[in-house]
PDB file of C-alpha atoms in Angstrom:
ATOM      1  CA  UNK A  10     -40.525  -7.553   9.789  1.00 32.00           C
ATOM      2  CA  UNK A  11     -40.800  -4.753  12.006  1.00 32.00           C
ATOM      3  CA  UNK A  12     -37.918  -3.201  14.028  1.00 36.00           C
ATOM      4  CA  UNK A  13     -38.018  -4.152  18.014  1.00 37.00           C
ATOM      5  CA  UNK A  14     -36.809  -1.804  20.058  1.00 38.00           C
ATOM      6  CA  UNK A  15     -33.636  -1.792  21.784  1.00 41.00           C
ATOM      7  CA  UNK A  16     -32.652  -2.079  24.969  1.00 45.00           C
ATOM      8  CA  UNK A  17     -31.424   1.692  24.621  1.00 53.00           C
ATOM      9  CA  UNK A  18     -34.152   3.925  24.504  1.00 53.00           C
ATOM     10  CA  UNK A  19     -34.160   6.207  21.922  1.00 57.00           C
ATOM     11  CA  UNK A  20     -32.850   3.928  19.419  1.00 68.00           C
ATOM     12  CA  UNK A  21     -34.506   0.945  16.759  1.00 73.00           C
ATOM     13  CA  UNK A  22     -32.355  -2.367  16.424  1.00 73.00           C
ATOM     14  CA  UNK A  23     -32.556  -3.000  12.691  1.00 86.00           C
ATOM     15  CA  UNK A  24     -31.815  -6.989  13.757  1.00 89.00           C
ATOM     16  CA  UNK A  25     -33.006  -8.099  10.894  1.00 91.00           C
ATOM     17  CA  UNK A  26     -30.323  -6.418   8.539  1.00 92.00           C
ATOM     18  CA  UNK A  27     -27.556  -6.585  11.262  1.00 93.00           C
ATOM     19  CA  UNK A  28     -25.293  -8.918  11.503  1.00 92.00           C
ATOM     20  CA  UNK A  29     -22.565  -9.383  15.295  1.00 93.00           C
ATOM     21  CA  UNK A  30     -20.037  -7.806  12.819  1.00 93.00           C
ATOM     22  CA  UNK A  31     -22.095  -4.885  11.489  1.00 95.00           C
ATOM     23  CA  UNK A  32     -24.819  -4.309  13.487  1.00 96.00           C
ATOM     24  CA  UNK A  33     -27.723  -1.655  12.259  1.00 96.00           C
ATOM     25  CA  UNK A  34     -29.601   0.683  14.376  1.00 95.00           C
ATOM     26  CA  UNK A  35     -31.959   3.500  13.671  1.00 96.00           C
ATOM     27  CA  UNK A  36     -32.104   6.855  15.745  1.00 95.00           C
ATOM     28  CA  UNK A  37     -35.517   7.774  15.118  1.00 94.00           C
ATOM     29  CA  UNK A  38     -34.972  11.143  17.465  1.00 94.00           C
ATOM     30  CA  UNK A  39     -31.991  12.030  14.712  1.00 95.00           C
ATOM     31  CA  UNK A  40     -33.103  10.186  11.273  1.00 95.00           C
ATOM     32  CA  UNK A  41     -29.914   8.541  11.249  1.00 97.00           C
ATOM     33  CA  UNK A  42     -29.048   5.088  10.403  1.00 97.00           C
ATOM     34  CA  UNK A  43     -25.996   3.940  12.575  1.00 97.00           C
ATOM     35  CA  UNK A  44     -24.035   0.984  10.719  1.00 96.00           C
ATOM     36  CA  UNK A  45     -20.707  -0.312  13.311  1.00 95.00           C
ATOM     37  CA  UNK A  46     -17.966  -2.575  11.793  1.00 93.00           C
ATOM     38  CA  UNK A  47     -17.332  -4.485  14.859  1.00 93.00           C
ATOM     39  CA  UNK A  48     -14.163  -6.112  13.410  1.00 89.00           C
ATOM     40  CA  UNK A  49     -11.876  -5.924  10.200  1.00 85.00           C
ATOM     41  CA  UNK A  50     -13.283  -6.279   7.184  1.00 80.00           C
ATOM     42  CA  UNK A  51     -10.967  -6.054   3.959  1.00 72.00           C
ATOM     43  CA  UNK A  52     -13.044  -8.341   1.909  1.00 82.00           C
ATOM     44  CA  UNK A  53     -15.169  -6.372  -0.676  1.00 84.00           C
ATOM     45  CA  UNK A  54     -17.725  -8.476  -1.410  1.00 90.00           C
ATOM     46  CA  UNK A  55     -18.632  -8.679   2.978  1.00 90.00           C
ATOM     47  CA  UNK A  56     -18.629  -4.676   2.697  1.00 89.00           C
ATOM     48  CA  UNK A  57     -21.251  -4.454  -0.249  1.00 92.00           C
ATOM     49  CA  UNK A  58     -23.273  -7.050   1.094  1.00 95.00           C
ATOM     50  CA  UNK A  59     -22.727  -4.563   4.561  1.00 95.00           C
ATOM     51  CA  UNK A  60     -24.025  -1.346   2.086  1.00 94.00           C
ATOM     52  CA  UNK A  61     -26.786  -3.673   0.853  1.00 95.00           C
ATOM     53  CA  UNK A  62     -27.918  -4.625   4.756  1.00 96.00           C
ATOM     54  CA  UNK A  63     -27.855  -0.609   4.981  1.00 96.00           C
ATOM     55  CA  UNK A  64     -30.376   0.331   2.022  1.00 97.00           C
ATOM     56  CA  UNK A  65     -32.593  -2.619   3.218  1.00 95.00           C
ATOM     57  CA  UNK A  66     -33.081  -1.057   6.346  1.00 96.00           C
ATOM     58  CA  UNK A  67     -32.942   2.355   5.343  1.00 96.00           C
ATOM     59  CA  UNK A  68     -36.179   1.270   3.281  1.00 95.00           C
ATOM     60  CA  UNK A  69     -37.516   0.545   6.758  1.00 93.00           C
ATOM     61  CA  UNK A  70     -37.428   3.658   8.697  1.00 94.00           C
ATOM     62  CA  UNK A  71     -38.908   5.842   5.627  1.00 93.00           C
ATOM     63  CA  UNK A  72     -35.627   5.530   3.317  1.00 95.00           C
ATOM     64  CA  UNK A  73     -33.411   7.587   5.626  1.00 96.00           C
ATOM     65  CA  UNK A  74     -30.659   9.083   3.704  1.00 97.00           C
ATOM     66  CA  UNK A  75     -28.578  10.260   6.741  1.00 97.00           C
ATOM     67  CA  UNK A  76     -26.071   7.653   7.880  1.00 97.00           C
ATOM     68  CA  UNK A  77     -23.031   7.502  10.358  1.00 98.00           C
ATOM     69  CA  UNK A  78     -20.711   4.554   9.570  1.00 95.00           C
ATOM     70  CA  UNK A  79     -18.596   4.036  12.466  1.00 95.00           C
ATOM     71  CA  UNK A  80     -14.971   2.363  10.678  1.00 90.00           C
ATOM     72  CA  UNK A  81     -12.612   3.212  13.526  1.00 88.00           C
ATOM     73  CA  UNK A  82     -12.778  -0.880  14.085  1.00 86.00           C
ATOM     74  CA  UNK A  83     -12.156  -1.539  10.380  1.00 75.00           C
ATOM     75  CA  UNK A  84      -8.487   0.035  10.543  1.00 62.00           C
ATOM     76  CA  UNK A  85      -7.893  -0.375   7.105  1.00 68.00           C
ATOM     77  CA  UNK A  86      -9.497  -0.052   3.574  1.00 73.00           C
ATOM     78  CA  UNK A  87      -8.445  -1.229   0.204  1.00 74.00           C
ATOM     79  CA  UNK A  88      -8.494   0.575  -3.250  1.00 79.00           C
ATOM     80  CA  UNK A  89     -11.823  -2.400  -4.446  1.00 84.00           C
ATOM     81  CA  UNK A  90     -13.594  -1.025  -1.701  1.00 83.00           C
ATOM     82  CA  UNK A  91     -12.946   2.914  -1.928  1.00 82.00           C
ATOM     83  CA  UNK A  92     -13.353   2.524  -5.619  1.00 85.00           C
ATOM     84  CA  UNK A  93     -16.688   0.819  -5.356  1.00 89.00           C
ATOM     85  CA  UNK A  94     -18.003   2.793  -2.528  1.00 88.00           C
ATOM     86  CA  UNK A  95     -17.492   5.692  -4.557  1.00 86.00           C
ATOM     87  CA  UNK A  96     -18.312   4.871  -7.501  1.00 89.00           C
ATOM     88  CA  UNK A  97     -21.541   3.263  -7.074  1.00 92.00           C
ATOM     89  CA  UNK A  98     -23.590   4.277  -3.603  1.00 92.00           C
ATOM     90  CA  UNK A  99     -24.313   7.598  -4.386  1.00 91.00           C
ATOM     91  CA  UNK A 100     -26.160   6.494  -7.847  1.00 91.00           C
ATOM     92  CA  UNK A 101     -27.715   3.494  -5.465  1.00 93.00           C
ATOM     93  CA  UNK A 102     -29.127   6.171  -2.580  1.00 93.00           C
ATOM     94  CA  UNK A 103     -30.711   8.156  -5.773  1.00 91.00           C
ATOM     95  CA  UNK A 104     -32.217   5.317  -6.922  1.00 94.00           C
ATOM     96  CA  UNK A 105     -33.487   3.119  -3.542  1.00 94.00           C
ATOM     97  CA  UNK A 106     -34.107   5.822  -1.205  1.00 94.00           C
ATOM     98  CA  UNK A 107     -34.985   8.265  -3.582  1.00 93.00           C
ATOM     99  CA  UNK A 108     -32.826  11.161  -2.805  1.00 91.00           C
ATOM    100  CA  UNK A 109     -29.447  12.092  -1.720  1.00 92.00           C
ATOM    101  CA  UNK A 110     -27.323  10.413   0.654  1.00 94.00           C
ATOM    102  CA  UNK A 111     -25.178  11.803   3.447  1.00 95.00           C
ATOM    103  CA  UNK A 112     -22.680   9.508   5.063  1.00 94.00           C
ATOM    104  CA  UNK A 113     -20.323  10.705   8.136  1.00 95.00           C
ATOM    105  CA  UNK A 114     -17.912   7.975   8.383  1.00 91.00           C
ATOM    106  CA  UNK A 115     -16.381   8.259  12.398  1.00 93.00           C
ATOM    107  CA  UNK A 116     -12.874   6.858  11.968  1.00 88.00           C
ATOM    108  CA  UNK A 117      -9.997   6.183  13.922  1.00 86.00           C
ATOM    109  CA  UNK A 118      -7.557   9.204  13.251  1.00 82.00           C
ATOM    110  CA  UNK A 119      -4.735   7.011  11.800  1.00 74.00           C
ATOM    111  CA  UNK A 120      -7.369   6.621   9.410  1.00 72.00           C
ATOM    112  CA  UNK A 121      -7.637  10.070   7.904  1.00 66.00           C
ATOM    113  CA  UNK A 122      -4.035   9.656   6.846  1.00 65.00           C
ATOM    114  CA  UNK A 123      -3.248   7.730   3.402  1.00 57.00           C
ATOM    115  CA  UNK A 124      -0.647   5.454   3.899  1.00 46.00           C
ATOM    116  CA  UNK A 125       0.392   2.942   1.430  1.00 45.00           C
ATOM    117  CA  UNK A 126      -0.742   0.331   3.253  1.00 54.00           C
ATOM    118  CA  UNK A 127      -4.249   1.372   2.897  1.00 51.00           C
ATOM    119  CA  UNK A 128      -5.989   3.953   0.460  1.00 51.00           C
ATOM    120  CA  UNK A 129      -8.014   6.384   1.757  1.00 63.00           C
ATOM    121  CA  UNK A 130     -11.513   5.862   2.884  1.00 69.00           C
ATOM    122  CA  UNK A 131     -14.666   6.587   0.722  1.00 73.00           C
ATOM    123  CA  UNK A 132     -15.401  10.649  -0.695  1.00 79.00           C
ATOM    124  CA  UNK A 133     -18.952  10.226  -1.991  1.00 78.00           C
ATOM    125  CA  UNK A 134     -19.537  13.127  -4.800  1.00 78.00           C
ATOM    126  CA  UNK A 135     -23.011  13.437  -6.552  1.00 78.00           C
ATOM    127  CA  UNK A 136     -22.887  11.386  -9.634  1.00 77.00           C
ATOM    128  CA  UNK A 137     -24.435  14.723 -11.839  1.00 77.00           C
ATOM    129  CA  UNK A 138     -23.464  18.083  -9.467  1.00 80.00           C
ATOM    130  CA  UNK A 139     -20.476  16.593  -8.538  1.00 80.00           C
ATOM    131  CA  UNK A 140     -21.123  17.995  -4.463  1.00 79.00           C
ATOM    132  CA  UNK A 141     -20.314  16.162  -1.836  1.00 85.00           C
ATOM    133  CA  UNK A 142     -21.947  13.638   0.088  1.00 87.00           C
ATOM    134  CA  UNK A 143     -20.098  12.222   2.805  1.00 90.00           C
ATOM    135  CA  UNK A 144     -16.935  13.371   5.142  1.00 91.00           C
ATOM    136  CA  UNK A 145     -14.806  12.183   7.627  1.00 89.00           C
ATOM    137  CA  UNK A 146     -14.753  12.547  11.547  1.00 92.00           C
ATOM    138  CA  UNK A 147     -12.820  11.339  14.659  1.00 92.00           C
ATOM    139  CA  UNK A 148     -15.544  12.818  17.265  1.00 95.00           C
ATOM    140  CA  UNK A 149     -19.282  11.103  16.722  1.00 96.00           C
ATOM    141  CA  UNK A 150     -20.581  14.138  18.140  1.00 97.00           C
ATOM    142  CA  UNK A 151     -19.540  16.446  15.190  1.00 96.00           C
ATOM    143  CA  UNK A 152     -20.357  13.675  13.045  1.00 97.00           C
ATOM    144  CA  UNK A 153     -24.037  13.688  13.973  1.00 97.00           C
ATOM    145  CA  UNK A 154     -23.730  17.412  13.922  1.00 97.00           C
ATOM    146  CA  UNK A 155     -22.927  17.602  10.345  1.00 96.00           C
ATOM    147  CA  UNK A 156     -25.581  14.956   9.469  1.00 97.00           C
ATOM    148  CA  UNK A 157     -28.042  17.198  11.229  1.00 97.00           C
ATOM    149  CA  UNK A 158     -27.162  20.173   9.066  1.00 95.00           C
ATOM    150  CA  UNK A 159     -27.035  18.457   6.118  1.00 94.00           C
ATOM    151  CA  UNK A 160     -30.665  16.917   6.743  1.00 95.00           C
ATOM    152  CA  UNK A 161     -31.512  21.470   7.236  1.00 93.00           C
ATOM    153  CA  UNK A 162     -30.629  21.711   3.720  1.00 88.00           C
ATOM    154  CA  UNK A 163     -32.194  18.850   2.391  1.00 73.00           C
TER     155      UNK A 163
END
């Protein structure tokens, strides 16, 4: 059941809660868990199962709370998915892991733009404080950034 390392160092392949269309890795020198949708996904039930594969592995690596969801492959989202995403993962992270969540989602930046062909992607708000817990980035670099800062205040 443990993780085997990748073949890039520096980084834990969470193959056992990845799947070719979402793979899972863990960046133990950051405390970020890296979930990639590899191809389109518009079906909700395959992205909650996907948030599901991310809490079992975030159980793994000492119930990391700092995740980077790369959607820029994704393209689009739709209103069962935003709706559940926010409604439901920030009470889950409190729950399974125990703490807060922070989630950088790394889009594409057609993305960032509400069209209506496609609601928005996920704003993840504290289900008591109402703070946030997640934004939006085109540049993985400032995404990890932000994740780092957020994991200073935490």
């Amino acid at each position: 059941m443990c993780s085997e390392p990748a073949a890039t160092p520096g980084f834990l392949n969470m193959a056992d809660y990845s799947t070719p269309d979402f793979p899972i890795v863990y960046r133990p020198d950051l405390h970020i868990l890296v979930g990639r949708w590899m191809v389109e996904i518009t079906r909700a039930e395959q992205v909650k199962e996907n948030y599901m594969q991310l809490f079992r592995a975030a159980a793994e690596v000492d119930n990391c709370r700092f995740w980077l969801l790369d959607a820029r492959r994704r393209f689009r989202t739709v209103m069962e998915i935003t709706a559940w995403v926010n409604s439901q993962v920030p009470g889950m992270a409190l729950e399974k892991l125990h703490g807060e969540i922070r989630i950088a989602f790394l889009l594409a930046p057609g993305q960032l733009r509400a069209s209506t062909d496609s609601p928005p992607f996920p704003s993840l708000f504290h289900p008591v404080t109402g703070h946030p817990m997640s934004a939006q980035f085109t540049d993985e670099g400032q995404a990890i950034v932000w994740l780092q800062a957020e994991q200073n205040q935490s």
